[in-house]
CSV table of C-alpha atoms and ligand atoms in Angstrom, one decimal:
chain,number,residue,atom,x,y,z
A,264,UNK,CA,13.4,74.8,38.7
A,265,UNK,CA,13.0,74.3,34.9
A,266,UNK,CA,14.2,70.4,35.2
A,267,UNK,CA,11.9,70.1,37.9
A,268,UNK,CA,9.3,71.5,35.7
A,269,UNK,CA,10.2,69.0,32.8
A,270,UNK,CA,10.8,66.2,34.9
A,271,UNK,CA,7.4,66.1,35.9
A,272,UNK,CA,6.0,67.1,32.7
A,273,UNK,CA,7.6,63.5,31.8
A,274,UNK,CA,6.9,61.6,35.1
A,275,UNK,CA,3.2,62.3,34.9
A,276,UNK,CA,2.3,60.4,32.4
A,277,UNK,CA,3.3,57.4,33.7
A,278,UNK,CA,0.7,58.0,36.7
A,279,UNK,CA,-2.1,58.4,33.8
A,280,UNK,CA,-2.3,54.8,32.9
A,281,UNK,CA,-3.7,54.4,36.4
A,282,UNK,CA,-6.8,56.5,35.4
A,283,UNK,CA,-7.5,54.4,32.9
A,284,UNK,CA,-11.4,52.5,33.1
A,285,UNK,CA,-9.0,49.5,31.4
A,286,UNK,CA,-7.2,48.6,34.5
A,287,UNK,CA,-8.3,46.3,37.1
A,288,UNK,CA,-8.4,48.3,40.2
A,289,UNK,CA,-11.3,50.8,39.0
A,290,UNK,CA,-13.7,52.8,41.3
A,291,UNK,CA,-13.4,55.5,43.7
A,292,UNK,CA,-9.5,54.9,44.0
A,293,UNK,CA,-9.7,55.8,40.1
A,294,UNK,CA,-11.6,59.1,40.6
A,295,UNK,CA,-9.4,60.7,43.4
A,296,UNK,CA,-6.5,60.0,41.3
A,297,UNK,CA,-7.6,61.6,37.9
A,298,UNK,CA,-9.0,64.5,40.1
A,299,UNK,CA,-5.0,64.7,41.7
A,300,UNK,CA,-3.8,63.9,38.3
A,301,UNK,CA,-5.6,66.9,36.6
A,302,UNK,CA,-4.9,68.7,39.1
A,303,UNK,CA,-1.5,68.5,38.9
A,304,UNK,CA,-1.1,68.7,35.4
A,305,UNK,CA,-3.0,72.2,35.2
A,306,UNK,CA,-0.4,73.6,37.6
A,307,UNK,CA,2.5,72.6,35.6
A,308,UNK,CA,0.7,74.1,32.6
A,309,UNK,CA,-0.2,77.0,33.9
A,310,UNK,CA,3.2,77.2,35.5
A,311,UNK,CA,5.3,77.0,32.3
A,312,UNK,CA,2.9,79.9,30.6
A,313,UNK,CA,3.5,81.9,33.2
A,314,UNK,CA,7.3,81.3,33.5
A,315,UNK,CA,7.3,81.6,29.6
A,316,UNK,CA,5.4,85.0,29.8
A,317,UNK,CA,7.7,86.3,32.3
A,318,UNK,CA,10.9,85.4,30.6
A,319,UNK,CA,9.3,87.2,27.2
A,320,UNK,CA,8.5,90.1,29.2
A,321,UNK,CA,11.9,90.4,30.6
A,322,UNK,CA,14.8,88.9,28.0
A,323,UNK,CA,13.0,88.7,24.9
A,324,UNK,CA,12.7,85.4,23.3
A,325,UNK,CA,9.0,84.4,23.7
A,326,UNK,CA,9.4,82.1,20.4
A,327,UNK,CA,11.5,79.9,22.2
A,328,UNK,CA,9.1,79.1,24.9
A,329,UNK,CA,6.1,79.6,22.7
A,330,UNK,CA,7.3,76.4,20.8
A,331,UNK,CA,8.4,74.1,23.5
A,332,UNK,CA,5.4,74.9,25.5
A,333,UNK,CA,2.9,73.3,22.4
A,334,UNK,CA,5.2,70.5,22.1
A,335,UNK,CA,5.3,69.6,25.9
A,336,UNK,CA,1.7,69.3,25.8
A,337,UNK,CA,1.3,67.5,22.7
A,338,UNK,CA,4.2,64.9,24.4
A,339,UNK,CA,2.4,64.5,27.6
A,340,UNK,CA,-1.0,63.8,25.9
A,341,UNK,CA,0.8,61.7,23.4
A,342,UNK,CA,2.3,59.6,26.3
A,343,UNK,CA,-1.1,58.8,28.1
A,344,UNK,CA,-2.6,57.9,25.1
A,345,UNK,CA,0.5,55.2,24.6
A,346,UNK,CA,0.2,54.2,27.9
A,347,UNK,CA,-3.7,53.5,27.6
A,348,UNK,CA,-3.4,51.5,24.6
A,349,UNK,CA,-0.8,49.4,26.6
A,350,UNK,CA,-2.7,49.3,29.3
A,351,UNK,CA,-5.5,47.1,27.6
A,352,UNK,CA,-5.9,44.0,28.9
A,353,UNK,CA,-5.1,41.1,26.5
A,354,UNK,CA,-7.9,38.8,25.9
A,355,UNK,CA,-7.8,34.6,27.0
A,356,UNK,CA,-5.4,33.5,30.0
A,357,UNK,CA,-7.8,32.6,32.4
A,358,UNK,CA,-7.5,28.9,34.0
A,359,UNK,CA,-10.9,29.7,35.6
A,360,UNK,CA,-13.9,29.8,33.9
A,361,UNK,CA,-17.5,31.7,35.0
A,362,UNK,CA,-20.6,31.4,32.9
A,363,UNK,CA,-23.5,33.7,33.9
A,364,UNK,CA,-27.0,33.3,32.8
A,365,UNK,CA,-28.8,36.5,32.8
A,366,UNK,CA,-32.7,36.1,33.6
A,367,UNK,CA,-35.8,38.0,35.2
A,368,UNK,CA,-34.7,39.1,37.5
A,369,UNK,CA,-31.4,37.1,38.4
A,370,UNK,CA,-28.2,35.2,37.4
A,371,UNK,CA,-27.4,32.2,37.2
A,372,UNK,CA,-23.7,31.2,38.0
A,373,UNK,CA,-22.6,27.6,37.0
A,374,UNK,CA,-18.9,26.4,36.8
A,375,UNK,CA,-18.1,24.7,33.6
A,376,UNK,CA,-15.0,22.7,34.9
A,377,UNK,CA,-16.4,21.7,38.3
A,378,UNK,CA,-20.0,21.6,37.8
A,379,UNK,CA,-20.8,23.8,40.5
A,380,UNK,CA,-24.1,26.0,39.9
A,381,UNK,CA,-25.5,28.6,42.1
A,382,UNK,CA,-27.2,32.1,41.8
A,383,UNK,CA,-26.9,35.9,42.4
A,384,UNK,CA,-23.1,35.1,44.0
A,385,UNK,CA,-20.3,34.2,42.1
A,386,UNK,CA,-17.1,32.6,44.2
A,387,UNK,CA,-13.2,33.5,42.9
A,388,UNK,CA,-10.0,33.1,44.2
A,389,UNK,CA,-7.8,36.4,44.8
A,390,UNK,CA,-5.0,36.9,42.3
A,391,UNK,CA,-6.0,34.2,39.7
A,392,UNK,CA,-7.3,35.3,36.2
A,393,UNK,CA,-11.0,34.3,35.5
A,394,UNK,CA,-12.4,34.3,32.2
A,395,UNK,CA,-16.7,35.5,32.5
A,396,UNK,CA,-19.0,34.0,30.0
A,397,UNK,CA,-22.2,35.8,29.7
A,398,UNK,CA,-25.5,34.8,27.9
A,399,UNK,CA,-29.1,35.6,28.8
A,400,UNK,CA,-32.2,33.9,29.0
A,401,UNK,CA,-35.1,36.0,27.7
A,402,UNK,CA,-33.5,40.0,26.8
A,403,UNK,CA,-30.6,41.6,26.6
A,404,UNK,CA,-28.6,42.8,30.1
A,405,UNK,CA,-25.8,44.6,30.6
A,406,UNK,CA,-24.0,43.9,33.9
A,407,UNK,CA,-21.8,46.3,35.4
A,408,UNK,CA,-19.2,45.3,38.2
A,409,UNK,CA,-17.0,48.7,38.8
A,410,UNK,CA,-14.9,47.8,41.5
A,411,UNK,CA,-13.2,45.4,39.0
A,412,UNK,CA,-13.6,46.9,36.1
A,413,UNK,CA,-16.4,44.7,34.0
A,414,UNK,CA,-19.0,45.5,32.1
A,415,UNK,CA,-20.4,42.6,30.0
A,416,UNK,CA,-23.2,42.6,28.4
A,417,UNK,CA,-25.8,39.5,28.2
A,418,UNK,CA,-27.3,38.3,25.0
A,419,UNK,CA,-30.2,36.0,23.9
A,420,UNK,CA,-28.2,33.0,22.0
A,421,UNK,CA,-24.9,34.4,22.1
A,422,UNK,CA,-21.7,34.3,24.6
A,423,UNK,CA,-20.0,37.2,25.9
A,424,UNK,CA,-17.0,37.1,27.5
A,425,UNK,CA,-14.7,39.6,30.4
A,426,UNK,CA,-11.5,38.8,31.7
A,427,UNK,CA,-10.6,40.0,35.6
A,428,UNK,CA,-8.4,39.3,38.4
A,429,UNK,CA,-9.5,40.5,42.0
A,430,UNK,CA,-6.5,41.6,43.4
A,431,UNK,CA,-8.0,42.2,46.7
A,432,UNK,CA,-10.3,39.8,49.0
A,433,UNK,CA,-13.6,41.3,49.5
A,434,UNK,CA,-16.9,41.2,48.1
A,435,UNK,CA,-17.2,43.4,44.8
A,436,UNK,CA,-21.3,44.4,43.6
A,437,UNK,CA,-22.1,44.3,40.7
A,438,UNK,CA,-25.7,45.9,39.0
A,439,UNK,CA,-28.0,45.4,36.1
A,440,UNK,CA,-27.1,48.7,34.1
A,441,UNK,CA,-30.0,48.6,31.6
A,442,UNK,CA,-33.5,48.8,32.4
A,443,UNK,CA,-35.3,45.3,31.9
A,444,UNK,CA,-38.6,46.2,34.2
A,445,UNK,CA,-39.8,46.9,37.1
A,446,UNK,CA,-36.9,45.0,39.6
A,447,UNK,CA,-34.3,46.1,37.2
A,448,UNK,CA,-32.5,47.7,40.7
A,449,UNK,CA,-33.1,44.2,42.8
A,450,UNK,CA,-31.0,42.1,39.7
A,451,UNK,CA,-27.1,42.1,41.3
A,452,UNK,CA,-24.5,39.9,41.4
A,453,UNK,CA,-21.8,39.8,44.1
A,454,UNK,CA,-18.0,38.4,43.4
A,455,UNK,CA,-16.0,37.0,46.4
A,456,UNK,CA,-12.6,37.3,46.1
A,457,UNK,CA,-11.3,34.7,48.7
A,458,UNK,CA,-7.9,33.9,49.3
A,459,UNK,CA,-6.5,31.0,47.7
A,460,UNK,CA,-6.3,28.5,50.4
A,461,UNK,CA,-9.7,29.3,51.6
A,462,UNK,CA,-11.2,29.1,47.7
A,463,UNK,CA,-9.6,25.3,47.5
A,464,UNK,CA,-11.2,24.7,50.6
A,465,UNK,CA,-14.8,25.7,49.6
A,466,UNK,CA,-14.4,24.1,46.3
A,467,UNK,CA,-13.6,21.3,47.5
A,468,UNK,CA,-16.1,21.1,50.2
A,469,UNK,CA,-19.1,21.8,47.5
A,470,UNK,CA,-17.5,18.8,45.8
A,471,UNK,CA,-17.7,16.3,49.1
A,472,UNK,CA,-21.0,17.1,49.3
A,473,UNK,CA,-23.7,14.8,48.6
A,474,UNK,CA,-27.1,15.8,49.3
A,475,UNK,CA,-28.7,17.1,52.0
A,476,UNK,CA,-30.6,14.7,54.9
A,477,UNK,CA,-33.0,16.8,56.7
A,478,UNK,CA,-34.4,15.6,59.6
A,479,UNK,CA,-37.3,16.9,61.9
A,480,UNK,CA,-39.0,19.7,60.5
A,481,UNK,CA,-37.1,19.8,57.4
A,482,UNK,CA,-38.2,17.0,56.6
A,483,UNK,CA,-42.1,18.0,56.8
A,484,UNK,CA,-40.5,20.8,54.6
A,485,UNK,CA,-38.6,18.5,51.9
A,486,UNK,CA,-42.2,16.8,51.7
A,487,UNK,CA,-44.1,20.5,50.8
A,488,UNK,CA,-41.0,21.3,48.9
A,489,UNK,CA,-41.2,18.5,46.8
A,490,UNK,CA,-45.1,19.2,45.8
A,491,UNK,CA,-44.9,22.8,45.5
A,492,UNK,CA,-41.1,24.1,44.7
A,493,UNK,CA,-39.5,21.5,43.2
A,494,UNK,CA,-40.9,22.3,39.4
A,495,UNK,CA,-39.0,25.2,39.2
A,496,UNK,CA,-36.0,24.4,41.1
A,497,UNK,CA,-33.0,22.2,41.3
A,498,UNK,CA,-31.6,20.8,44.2
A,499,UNK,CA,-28.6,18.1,43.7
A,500,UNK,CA,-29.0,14.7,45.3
A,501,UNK,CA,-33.0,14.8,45.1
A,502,UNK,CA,-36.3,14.4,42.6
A,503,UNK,CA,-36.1,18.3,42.6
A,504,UNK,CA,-35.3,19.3,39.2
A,505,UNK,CA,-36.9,22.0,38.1
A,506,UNK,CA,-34.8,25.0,36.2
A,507,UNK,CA,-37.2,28.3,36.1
A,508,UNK,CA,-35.7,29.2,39.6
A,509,UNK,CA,-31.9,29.1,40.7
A,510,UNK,CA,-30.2,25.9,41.6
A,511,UNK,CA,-30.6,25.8,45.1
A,512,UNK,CA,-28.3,23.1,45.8
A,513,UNK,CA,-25.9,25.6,47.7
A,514,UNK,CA,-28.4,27.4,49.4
A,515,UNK,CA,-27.1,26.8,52.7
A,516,UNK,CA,-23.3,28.9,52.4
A,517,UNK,CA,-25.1,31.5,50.5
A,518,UNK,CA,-25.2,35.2,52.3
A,519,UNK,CA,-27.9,36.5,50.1
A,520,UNK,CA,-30.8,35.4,48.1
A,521,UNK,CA,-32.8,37.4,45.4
A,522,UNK,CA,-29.7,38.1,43.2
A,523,UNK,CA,-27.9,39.5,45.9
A,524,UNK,CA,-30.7,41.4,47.0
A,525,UNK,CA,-31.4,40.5,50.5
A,526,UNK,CA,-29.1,38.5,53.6
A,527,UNK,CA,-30.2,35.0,53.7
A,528,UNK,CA,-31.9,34.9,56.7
A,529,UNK,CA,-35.2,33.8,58.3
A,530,UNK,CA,-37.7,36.4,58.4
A,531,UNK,CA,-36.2,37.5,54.6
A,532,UNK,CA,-37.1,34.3,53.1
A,533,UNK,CA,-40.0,34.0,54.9
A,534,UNK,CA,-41.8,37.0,53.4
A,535,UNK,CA,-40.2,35.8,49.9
A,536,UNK,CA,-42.0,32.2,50.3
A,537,UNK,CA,-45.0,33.8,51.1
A,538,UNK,CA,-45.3,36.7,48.6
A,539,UNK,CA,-42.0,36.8,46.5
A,540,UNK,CA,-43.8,39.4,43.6
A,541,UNK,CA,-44.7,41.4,46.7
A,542,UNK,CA,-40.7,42.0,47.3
A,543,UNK,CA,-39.8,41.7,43.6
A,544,UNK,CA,-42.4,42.9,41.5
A,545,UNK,CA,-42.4,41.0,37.6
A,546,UNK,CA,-40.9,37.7,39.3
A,547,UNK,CA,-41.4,34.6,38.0
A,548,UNK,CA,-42.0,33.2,41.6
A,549,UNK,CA,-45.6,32.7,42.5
A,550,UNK,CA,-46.6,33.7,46.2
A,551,UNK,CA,-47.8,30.7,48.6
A,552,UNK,CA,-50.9,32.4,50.2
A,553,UNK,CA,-52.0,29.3,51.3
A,554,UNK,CA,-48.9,28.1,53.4
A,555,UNK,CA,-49.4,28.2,57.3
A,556,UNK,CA,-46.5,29.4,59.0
A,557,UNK,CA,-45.8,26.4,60.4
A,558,UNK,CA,-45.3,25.1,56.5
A,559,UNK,CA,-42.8,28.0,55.6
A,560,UNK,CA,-41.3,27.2,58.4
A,561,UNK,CA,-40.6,23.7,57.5
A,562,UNK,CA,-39.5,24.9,54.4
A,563,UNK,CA,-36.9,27.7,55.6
A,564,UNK,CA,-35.3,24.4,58.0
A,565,UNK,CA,-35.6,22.2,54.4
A,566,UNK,CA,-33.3,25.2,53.0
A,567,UNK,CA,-30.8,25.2,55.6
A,568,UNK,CA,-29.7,21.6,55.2
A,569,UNK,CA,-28.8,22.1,51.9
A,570,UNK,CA,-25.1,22.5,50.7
A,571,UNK,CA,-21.8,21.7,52.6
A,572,UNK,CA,-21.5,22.6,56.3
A,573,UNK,CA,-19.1,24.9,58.2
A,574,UNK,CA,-18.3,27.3,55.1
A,575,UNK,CA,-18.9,31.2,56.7
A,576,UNK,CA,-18.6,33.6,53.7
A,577,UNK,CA,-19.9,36.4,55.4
A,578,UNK,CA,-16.4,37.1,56.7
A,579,UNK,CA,-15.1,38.2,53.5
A,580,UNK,CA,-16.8,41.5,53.6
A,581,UNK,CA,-20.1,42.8,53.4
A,582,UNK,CA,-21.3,45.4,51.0
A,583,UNK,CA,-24.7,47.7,51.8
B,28,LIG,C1,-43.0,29.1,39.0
B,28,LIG,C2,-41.7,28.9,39.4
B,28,LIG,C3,-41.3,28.9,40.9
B,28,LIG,C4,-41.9,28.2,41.9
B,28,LIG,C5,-43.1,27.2,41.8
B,28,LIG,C6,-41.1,28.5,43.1
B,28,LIG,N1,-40.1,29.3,42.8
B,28,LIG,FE1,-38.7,30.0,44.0
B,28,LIG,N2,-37.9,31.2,42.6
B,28,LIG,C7,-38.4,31.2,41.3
B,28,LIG,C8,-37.6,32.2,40.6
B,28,LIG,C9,-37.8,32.6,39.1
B,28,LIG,C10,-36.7,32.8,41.5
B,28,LIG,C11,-35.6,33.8,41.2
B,28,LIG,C12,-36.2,35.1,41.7
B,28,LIG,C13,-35.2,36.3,41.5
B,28,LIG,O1,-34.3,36.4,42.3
B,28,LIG,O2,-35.5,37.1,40.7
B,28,LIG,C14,-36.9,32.1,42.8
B,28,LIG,C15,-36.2,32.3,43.9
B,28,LIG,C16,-36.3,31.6,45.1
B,28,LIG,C17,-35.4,31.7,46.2
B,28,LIG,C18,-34.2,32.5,46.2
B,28,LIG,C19,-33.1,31.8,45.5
B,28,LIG,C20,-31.9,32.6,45.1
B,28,LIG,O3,-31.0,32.0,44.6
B,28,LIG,O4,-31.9,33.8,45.3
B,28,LIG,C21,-35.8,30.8,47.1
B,28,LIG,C22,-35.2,30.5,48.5
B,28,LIG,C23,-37.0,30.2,46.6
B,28,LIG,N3,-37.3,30.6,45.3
B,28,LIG,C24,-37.8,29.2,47.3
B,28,LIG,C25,-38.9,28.7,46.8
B,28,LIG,C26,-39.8,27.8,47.5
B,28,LIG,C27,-39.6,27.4,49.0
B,28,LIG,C28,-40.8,27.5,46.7
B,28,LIG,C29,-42.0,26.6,47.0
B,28,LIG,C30,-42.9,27.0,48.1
B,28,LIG,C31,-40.6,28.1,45.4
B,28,LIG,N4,-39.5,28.8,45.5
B,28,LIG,C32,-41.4,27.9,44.3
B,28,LIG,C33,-39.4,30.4,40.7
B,28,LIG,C34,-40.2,29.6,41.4
């Protein structure tokens, strides 16, 4: 009984680098362990008091116990602290690079190495280091992705940087932490973790893409698009090159728009053409009260032709 005692008096410690906010797995998983951890450890302390009391009550020899009992404690909580300090994750290593561009009230997401740029979703290939770069725009932000265990803050004329590998494939949110005004809750930023082959794929299809051709009524839409949209945003292969707005080059294989706020989808971005302040308060969109519905309509089939066809990233998960 008493090995078994000290056994796990040893053994749990190496459990506690698990609880850890260093690691990579973070999150709910996190907090039911270091509730079954704690847990666990009160028993065996409370355990060895009362086996300690029991044997001073009956043979004598309470300083014995009295001293090994301190020094168990002091040996356990001296191993979790060792095994959180080698539980840090070293800094550089990452082959894949991520800069984010924090703004009112969105990110910007551009690949360095492949000059791929996009917004509010951020595209990474399970198991593979990736090395975040984060700057800001206008104020400070301070980003907050649990579920893999970053929290990078965003500065005015500086570059932060967070190192993660998604071990998992899935979609992992992440949230503006600090409060930056009024849509400080609609400023997110989702991470897919896709499987390797699938991530060459979609890379690989973004770069075989040229441009989009609309045709029919996205082409009435290029035409308004080009007047009214194009001073604020980007979109690769045209005169659009504006840069208050996201890139919308990739518009097409993206699930959301806003910064992750809301599913890419018809009667969504039909309200945001018309009044985006009205569903983002402080944005630095103007509403279009003067388009007909026929015109955002035109504009919504404009948006669909543009980035690479038959990429579904929907089917990596979906988060509330
Ligand atoms: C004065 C600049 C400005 C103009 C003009 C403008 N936009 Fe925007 N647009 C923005 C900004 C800034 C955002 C980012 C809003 C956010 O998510 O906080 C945005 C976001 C969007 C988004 C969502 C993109 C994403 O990545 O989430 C779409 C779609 C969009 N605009 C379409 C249009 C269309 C269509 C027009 C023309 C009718 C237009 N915009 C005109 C500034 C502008």
């Amino acid at each position: 009984m008493r090995r078994a005692l000290a056994a796990s008096a040893f053994i749990a410690p190496a459990l506690a680098h698990e609880l850890t906010s260093f690691g990579e797995s973070g999150g709910q998983a996190n907090f039911a362990r270091l509730v079954a951890f704690t847990l666990a450890f009160l028993l065996v302390l409370l355990l060895t008091a009362f086996l300690g009391y029991r044997r001073t009550k009956s043979r004598g020899g309470g300083e014995v116990v009295w001293a090994i009992f301190p020094t168990v404690v002091v040996a356990v909580v001296g191993a979790m602290i060792l095994m959180a300090a080698l539980n840090f994750q070293p800094v550089g290593g990452a082959r894949l690079k991520v800069e984010i561009t924090g703004q009112r009230y969105w990110w910007a997401v551009r690949y360095p190495e492949r000059e791929i740029v996009t917004a509010g979703e951020l595209w990474v290939p399970v198991g593979e280091r990736v090395e975040l770069r984060a700057t800001s725009r206008d104020v400070f932000y301070s980003l907050s992705i649990p579920g893999l265990g970053v929290k990078i803050d965003a500065v005015p004329g500086q570059t932060t940087r967070a190192w993660f590998t998604a071990k998992k494939a899935g979609i992992y949110g992440g949230r503006e932490t600090e409060y930056v005004g009024p849509s400080t809750d609609k400023m997110r930023l989702r991470v897919f973790a896709i499987p390797q082959g699938d991530y060459q794929r979609l890379v690989t299809a973004i770069q075989n893409y040229a441009g989009p051709q609309p045709e029919g009524s996205a082409q009435r839409g290029e035409a308004l698009f080009l007047a009214r949209c194009a001073g604020c945003h980007t979109v690769r292969g045209t005169p659009a090159r504006g840069a208050t707005g996201p890139d919308l080059s990739l518009f097409r294989i993206r699930t959301t728009f806003g910064s992750g706020v809301w599913p890419n989808r018809e009667d969504f971005l039909a309200t945001w053409i018309a009044n985006a302040p009205g569903m983002k308060p402080g944005v630095h969109m103007p509403a279009f009260p003067d388009l007909s519905p026929e015109d955002i309509q035109g504009l919504i089939a404009y948006l669909k032709t543009l980035g690479p066809t038959g990429v579904d990233l929907s089917r990596y998960g979906r988060l509330p």
